[in-house]
Amino acid sequence: MRHLRSVLVLASVALLSAFFMASAYRRARNDAIEQLYAQERILAEQATKGITEYFAYCRQLLEFLARSDDVAASTPAGERLLRDLFQAQGDNLLSLTRVGPDGRILYSYPEERAAGRNILDQAHVRAVFETRRPVVSQVFKSVQGFETVAMHVPVWREGRFAGSLAALVPFDAISKRHVAGIRIGQSGFAALLSREGIELF
């Protein structure tokens, strides 16, 4: 009888120990998962902030240039201003393009041969022409022949809408700068998605 009682006590202790160990393991696992999610949120917020700041800078730059009378009139001095500013940007921009009120490219640098092409078939160009507000495109293939993202701001001349000023942005470089270095756990990585859920990077 004493032997049976000892076995029952040992079995009860083993079961209680197993329960507490499993419970402690679940708590530790859940805590680790919560910490990982918190770390992911911080990294995502940092990447979002960096990309948002880049686009805010790009918008300010375009709006500053669009206020230039020479850029609005697409004079040789305006084209020189766009060219000089583009060259000063290093790898922050892929091109600067002045689009006329009919949707045709008036001037583009560094791909100057793009002048004369009508780009009103691009949804983001139509959007800036319809709304008269700044627009950022989805990733698309530019007339210059590469995948990119465009930002357009409206241009006004003597109180009238005079087309847009656009920058093609080095989206891959920006994504790499802000997203590629993010590692989640041992084998996880970050992905950049569009509003529609399309993987961009």
mmCIF file of C-alpha atoms in Angstrom:
data_model
loop_
_atom_site.group_PDB
_atom_site.id
_atom_site.type_symbol
_atom_site.label_atom_id
_atom_site.label_comp_id
_atom_site.label_asym_id
_atom_site.label_seq_id
_atom_site.Cartn_x
_atom_site.Cartn_y
_atom_site.Cartn_z
ATOM 1 C CA MET A 1 0.000 0.000 0.000
ATOM 2 C CA ARG A 2 2.826 2.343 0.937
ATOM 3 C CA HIS A 3 4.525 1.495 -2.344
ATOM 4 C CA LEU A 4 1.361 2.333 -4.318
ATOM 5 C CA ARG A 5 1.030 5.657 -2.475
ATOM 6 C CA SER A 6 4.649 6.519 -3.304
ATOM 7 C CA VAL A 7 4.075 5.699 -6.972
ATOM 8 C CA LEU A 8 0.932 7.842 -7.034
ATOM 9 C CA VAL A 9 2.743 10.745 -5.352
ATOM 10 C CA LEU A 10 5.658 10.448 -7.803
ATOM 11 C CA ALA A 11 3.282 10.269 -10.777
ATOM 12 C CA SER A 12 1.383 13.308 -9.480
ATOM 13 C CA VAL A 13 4.633 15.256 -9.018
ATOM 14 C CA ALA A 14 5.791 14.238 -12.517
ATOM 15 C CA LEU A 15 2.469 15.304 -14.043
ATOM 16 C CA LEU A 16 2.472 18.617 -12.171
ATOM 17 C CA SER A 17 6.112 19.214 -13.169
ATOM 18 C CA ALA A 18 5.298 18.419 -16.802
ATOM 19 C CA PHE A 19 2.282 20.760 -16.676
ATOM 20 C CA PHE A 20 4.300 23.618 -15.157
ATOM 21 C CA MET A 21 7.184 23.050 -17.583
ATOM 22 C CA ALA A 22 4.818 23.019 -20.564
ATOM 23 C CA SER A 23 3.080 26.122 -19.233
ATOM 24 C CA ALA A 24 6.426 27.880 -18.692
ATOM 25 C CA TYR A 25 7.528 26.855 -22.202
ATOM 26 C CA ARG A 26 4.299 28.221 -23.721
ATOM 27 C CA ARG A 27 4.724 31.486 -21.810
ATOM 28 C CA ALA A 28 8.376 31.799 -22.898
ATOM 29 C CA ARG A 29 7.468 30.957 -26.507
ATOM 30 C CA ASN A 30 4.603 33.471 -26.522
ATOM 31 C CA ASP A 31 6.875 36.126 -24.979
ATOM 32 C CA ALA A 32 9.516 35.455 -27.652
ATOM 33 C CA ILE A 33 6.888 35.715 -30.415
ATOM 34 C CA GLU A 34 5.567 38.983 -28.954
ATOM 35 C CA GLN A 35 9.121 40.364 -28.772
ATOM 36 C CA LEU A 36 9.706 39.347 -32.393
ATOM 37 C CA TYR A 37 6.465 41.073 -33.476
ATOM 38 C CA ALA A 38 7.432 44.199 -31.510
ATOM 39 C CA GLN A 39 10.852 44.186 -33.191
ATOM 40 C CA GLU A 40 9.208 43.725 -36.616
ATOM 41 C CA ARG A 41 6.898 46.687 -35.952
ATOM 42 C CA ILE A 42 9.840 48.909 -34.976
ATOM 43 C CA LEU A 43 11.804 47.916 -38.091
ATOM 44 C CA ALA A 44 8.751 48.419 -40.328
ATOM 45 C CA GLU A 45 8.111 51.847 -38.792
ATOM 46 C CA GLN A 46 11.757 52.833 -39.356
ATOM 47 C CA ALA A 47 11.664 51.680 -42.995
ATOM 48 C CA THR A 48 8.344 53.461 -43.559
ATOM 49 C CA LYS A 49 9.702 56.649 -41.989
ATOM 50 C CA GLY A 50 12.820 56.585 -44.185
ATOM 51 C CA ILE A 51 10.844 56.027 -47.395
ATOM 52 C CA THR A 52 8.237 58.639 -46.409
ATOM 53 C CA GLU A 53 10.977 61.193 -45.693
ATOM 54 C CA TYR A 54 12.557 60.501 -49.079
ATOM 55 C CA PHE A 55 9.259 61.110 -50.906
ATOM 56 C CA ALA A 56 8.589 64.247 -48.829
ATOM 57 C CA TYR A 57 12.032 65.562 -49.811
ATOM 58 C CA CYS A 58 11.379 64.684 -53.458
ATOM 59 C CA ARG A 59 8.022 66.503 -53.381
ATOM 60 C CA GLN A 60 9.558 69.618 -51.810
ATOM 61 C CA LEU A 61 12.303 69.631 -54.426
ATOM 62 C CA LEU A 62 9.819 69.316 -57.317
ATOM 63 C CA GLU A 63 7.495 71.961 -55.904
ATOM 64 C CA PHE A 64 10.443 74.328 -55.468
ATOM 65 C CA LEU A 65 11.520 73.764 -59.090
ATOM 66 C CA ALA A 66 7.942 74.043 -60.397
ATOM 67 C CA ARG A 67 7.741 77.580 -58.981
ATOM 68 C CA SER A 68 10.617 78.683 -61.237
ATOM 69 C CA ASP A 69 9.350 80.802 -64.145
ATOM 70 C CA ASP A 70 12.019 79.274 -66.394
ATOM 71 C CA VAL A 71 10.997 75.695 -65.520
ATOM 72 C CA ALA A 72 7.301 76.547 -65.970
ATOM 73 C CA ALA A 73 8.036 78.111 -69.392
ATOM 74 C CA SER A 74 10.477 75.308 -70.256
ATOM 75 C CA THR A 75 13.130 77.809 -71.364
ATOM 76 C CA PRO A 76 16.773 76.820 -71.962
ATOM 77 C CA ALA A 77 17.548 78.344 -68.540
ATOM 78 C CA GLY A 78 14.837 76.148 -66.968
ATOM 79 C CA GLU A 79 16.207 73.057 -68.697
ATOM 80 C CA ARG A 80 19.703 73.957 -67.457
ATOM 81 C CA LEU A 81 18.332 74.329 -63.910
ATOM 82 C CA LEU A 82 16.749 70.853 -64.080
ATOM 83 C CA ARG A 83 19.944 69.365 -65.508
ATOM 84 C CA ASP A 84 22.203 71.008 -62.903
ATOM 85 C CA LEU A 85 19.934 70.050 -60.035
ATOM 86 C CA PHE A 86 19.676 66.467 -61.283
ATOM 87 C CA GLN A 87 23.465 66.193 -61.451
ATOM 88 C CA ALA A 88 23.752 67.550 -57.903
ATOM 89 C CA GLN A 89 21.398 64.841 -56.612
ATOM 90 C CA GLY A 90 23.798 61.951 -57.166
ATOM 91 C CA ASP A 91 21.869 58.684 -57.065
ATOM 92 C CA ASN A 92 18.746 60.158 -55.426
ATOM 93 C CA LEU A 93 16.907 60.558 -58.763
ATOM 94 C CA LEU A 94 16.787 58.678 -62.076
ATOM 95 C CA SER A 95 15.455 61.618 -64.105
ATOM 96 C CA LEU A 96 13.677 64.956 -64.030
ATOM 97 C CA THR A 97 10.974 65.535 -66.631
ATOM 98 C CA ARG A 98 8.878 68.554 -67.560
ATOM 99 C CA VAL A 99 5.517 67.535 -69.060
ATOM 100 C CA GLY A 100 3.481 70.092 -71.010
ATOM 101 C CA PRO A 101 -0.264 70.756 -70.645
ATOM 102 C CA ASP A 102 -0.995 68.393 -73.567
ATOM 103 C CA GLY A 103 0.749 65.442 -71.852
ATOM 104 C CA ARG A 104 3.869 65.562 -74.035
ATOM 105 C CA ILE A 105 7.347 65.584 -72.536
ATOM 106 C CA LEU A 106 8.876 69.019 -73.042
ATOM 107 C CA TYR A 107 12.243 68.163 -71.510
ATOM 108 C CA SER A 108 13.754 65.196 -69.711
ATOM 109 C CA TYR A 109 17.180 64.694 -68.249
ATOM 110 C CA PRO A 110 19.305 62.606 -68.550
ATOM 111 C CA GLU A 111 17.226 60.917 -71.284
ATOM 112 C CA GLU A 112 16.728 63.993 -73.463
ATOM 113 C CA ARG A 113 15.490 61.882 -76.406
ATOM 114 C CA ALA A 114 12.235 61.305 -74.508
ATOM 115 C CA ALA A 115 11.105 64.854 -75.436
ATOM 116 C CA GLY A 116 7.971 64.894 -77.586
ATOM 117 C CA ARG A 117 6.500 61.637 -76.276
ATOM 118 C CA ASN A 118 2.922 61.760 -75.072
ATOM 119 C CA ILE A 119 2.614 60.071 -71.669
ATOM 120 C CA LEU A 120 -1.049 60.757 -70.910
ATOM 121 C CA ASP A 121 -1.696 57.023 -71.204
ATOM 122 C CA GLN A 122 0.038 56.575 -67.822
ATOM 123 C CA ALA A 123 -2.489 56.517 -64.962
ATOM 124 C CA HIS A 124 -0.418 58.698 -62.629
ATOM 125 C CA VAL A 125 0.017 61.376 -65.334
ATOM 126 C CA ARG A 126 -3.738 61.415 -65.962
ATOM 127 C CA ALA A 127 -4.261 61.682 -62.182
ATOM 128 C CA VAL A 128 -2.099 64.807 -61.799
ATOM 129 C CA PHE A 129 -3.801 66.351 -64.852
ATOM 130 C CA GLU A 130 -7.277 65.607 -63.460
ATOM 131 C CA THR A 131 -6.695 66.466 -59.795
ATOM 132 C CA ARG A 132 -4.033 69.187 -60.219
ATOM 133 C CA ARG A 133 -2.403 67.683 -57.121
ATOM 134 C CA PRO A 134 0.905 65.847 -56.534
ATOM 135 C CA VAL A 135 0.787 62.149 -57.424
ATOM 136 C CA VAL A 136 3.050 59.175 -56.725
ATOM 137 C CA SER A 137 2.744 56.299 -59.178
ATOM 138 C CA GLN A 138 2.782 52.574 -58.693
ATOM 139 C CA VAL A 139 5.878 50.818 -60.040
ATOM 140 C CA PHE A 140 5.712 51.065 -63.859
ATOM 141 C CA LYS A 141 7.929 50.870 -66.948
ATOM 142 C CA SER A 142 9.077 54.352 -67.933
ATOM 143 C CA VAL A 143 9.392 55.607 -71.502
ATOM 144 C CA GLN A 144 13.119 55.561 -70.788
ATOM 145 C CA GLY A 145 12.824 51.772 -70.492
ATOM 146 C CA PHE A 146 13.231 50.869 -66.797
ATOM 147 C CA GLU A 147 10.993 49.944 -63.862
ATOM 148 C CA THR A 148 10.540 52.893 -61.549
ATOM 149 C CA VAL A 149 8.206 55.028 -59.473
ATOM 150 C CA ALA A 150 7.306 58.566 -60.559
ATOM 151 C CA MET A 151 6.300 61.581 -58.550
ATOM 152 C CA HIS A 152 4.510 64.382 -60.421
ATOM 153 C CA VAL A 153 3.646 67.835 -59.137
ATOM 154 C CA PRO A 154 1.473 70.303 -61.066
ATOM 155 C CA VAL A 155 3.102 73.287 -62.775
ATOM 156 C CA TRP A 156 1.264 76.617 -62.943
ATOM 157 C CA ARG A 157 2.137 79.452 -65.280
ATOM 158 C CA GLU A 158 0.432 82.823 -64.993
ATOM 159 C CA GLY A 159 -2.340 81.205 -62.935
ATOM 160 C CA ARG A 160 -3.034 78.460 -65.481
ATOM 161 C CA PHE A 161 -2.269 74.754 -65.291
ATOM 162 C CA ALA A 162 0.809 74.181 -67.441
ATOM 163 C CA GLY A 163 1.414 70.446 -67.028
ATOM 164 C CA SER A 164 3.639 68.744 -64.488
ATOM 165 C CA LEU A 165 7.171 68.292 -63.281
ATOM 166 C CA ALA A 166 8.181 64.732 -62.535
ATOM 167 C CA ALA A 167 11.007 62.841 -60.925
ATOM 168 C CA LEU A 168 11.651 59.184 -61.586
ATOM 169 C CA VAL A 169 12.947 57.737 -58.349
ATOM 170 C CA PRO A 170 15.447 54.899 -57.925
ATOM 171 C CA PHE A 171 12.926 52.690 -56.183
ATOM 172 C CA ASP A 172 15.223 49.645 -55.952
ATOM 173 C CA ALA A 173 17.981 51.714 -54.354
ATOM 174 C CA ILE A 174 15.559 53.319 -51.896
ATOM 175 C CA SER A 175 14.053 49.948 -51.025
ATOM 176 C CA LYS A 176 17.478 48.396 -50.519
ATOM 177 C CA ARG A 177 18.537 51.311 -48.345
ATOM 178 C CA HIS A 178 15.510 51.007 -46.052
ATOM 179 C CA VAL A 179 14.301 47.405 -46.337
ATOM 180 C CA ALA A 180 17.031 45.009 -47.520
ATOM 181 C CA GLY A 181 18.963 45.073 -44.255
ATOM 182 C CA ILE A 182 15.982 44.023 -42.160
ATOM 183 C CA ARG A 183 16.338 40.479 -40.858
ATOM 184 C CA ILE A 184 13.632 38.812 -38.812
ATOM 185 C CA GLY A 185 14.793 35.877 -36.726
ATOM 186 C CA GLN A 186 17.242 33.464 -38.307
ATOM 187 C CA SER A 187 15.768 33.258 -41.790
ATOM 188 C CA GLY A 188 13.100 35.959 -42.038
ATOM 189 C CA PHE A 189 13.223 39.026 -44.273
ATOM 190 C CA ALA A 190 11.145 42.106 -44.989
ATOM 191 C CA ALA A 191 9.031 42.694 -48.078
ATOM 192 C CA LEU A 192 7.691 45.999 -49.350
ATOM 193 C CA LEU A 193 4.083 45.831 -50.594
ATOM 194 C CA SER A 194 1.951 48.304 -52.506
ATOM 195 C CA ARG A 195 -1.480 49.376 -51.220
ATOM 196 C CA GLU A 196 -2.923 46.675 -53.489
ATOM 197 C CA GLY A 197 -0.732 44.006 -51.874
ATOM 198 C CA ILE A 198 1.664 43.698 -54.815
ATOM 199 C CA GLU A 199 5.211 42.871 -53.740
ATOM 200 C CA LEU A 200 7.417 45.781 -54.783
ATOM 201 C CA PHE A 201 10.676 44.687 -53.154
#
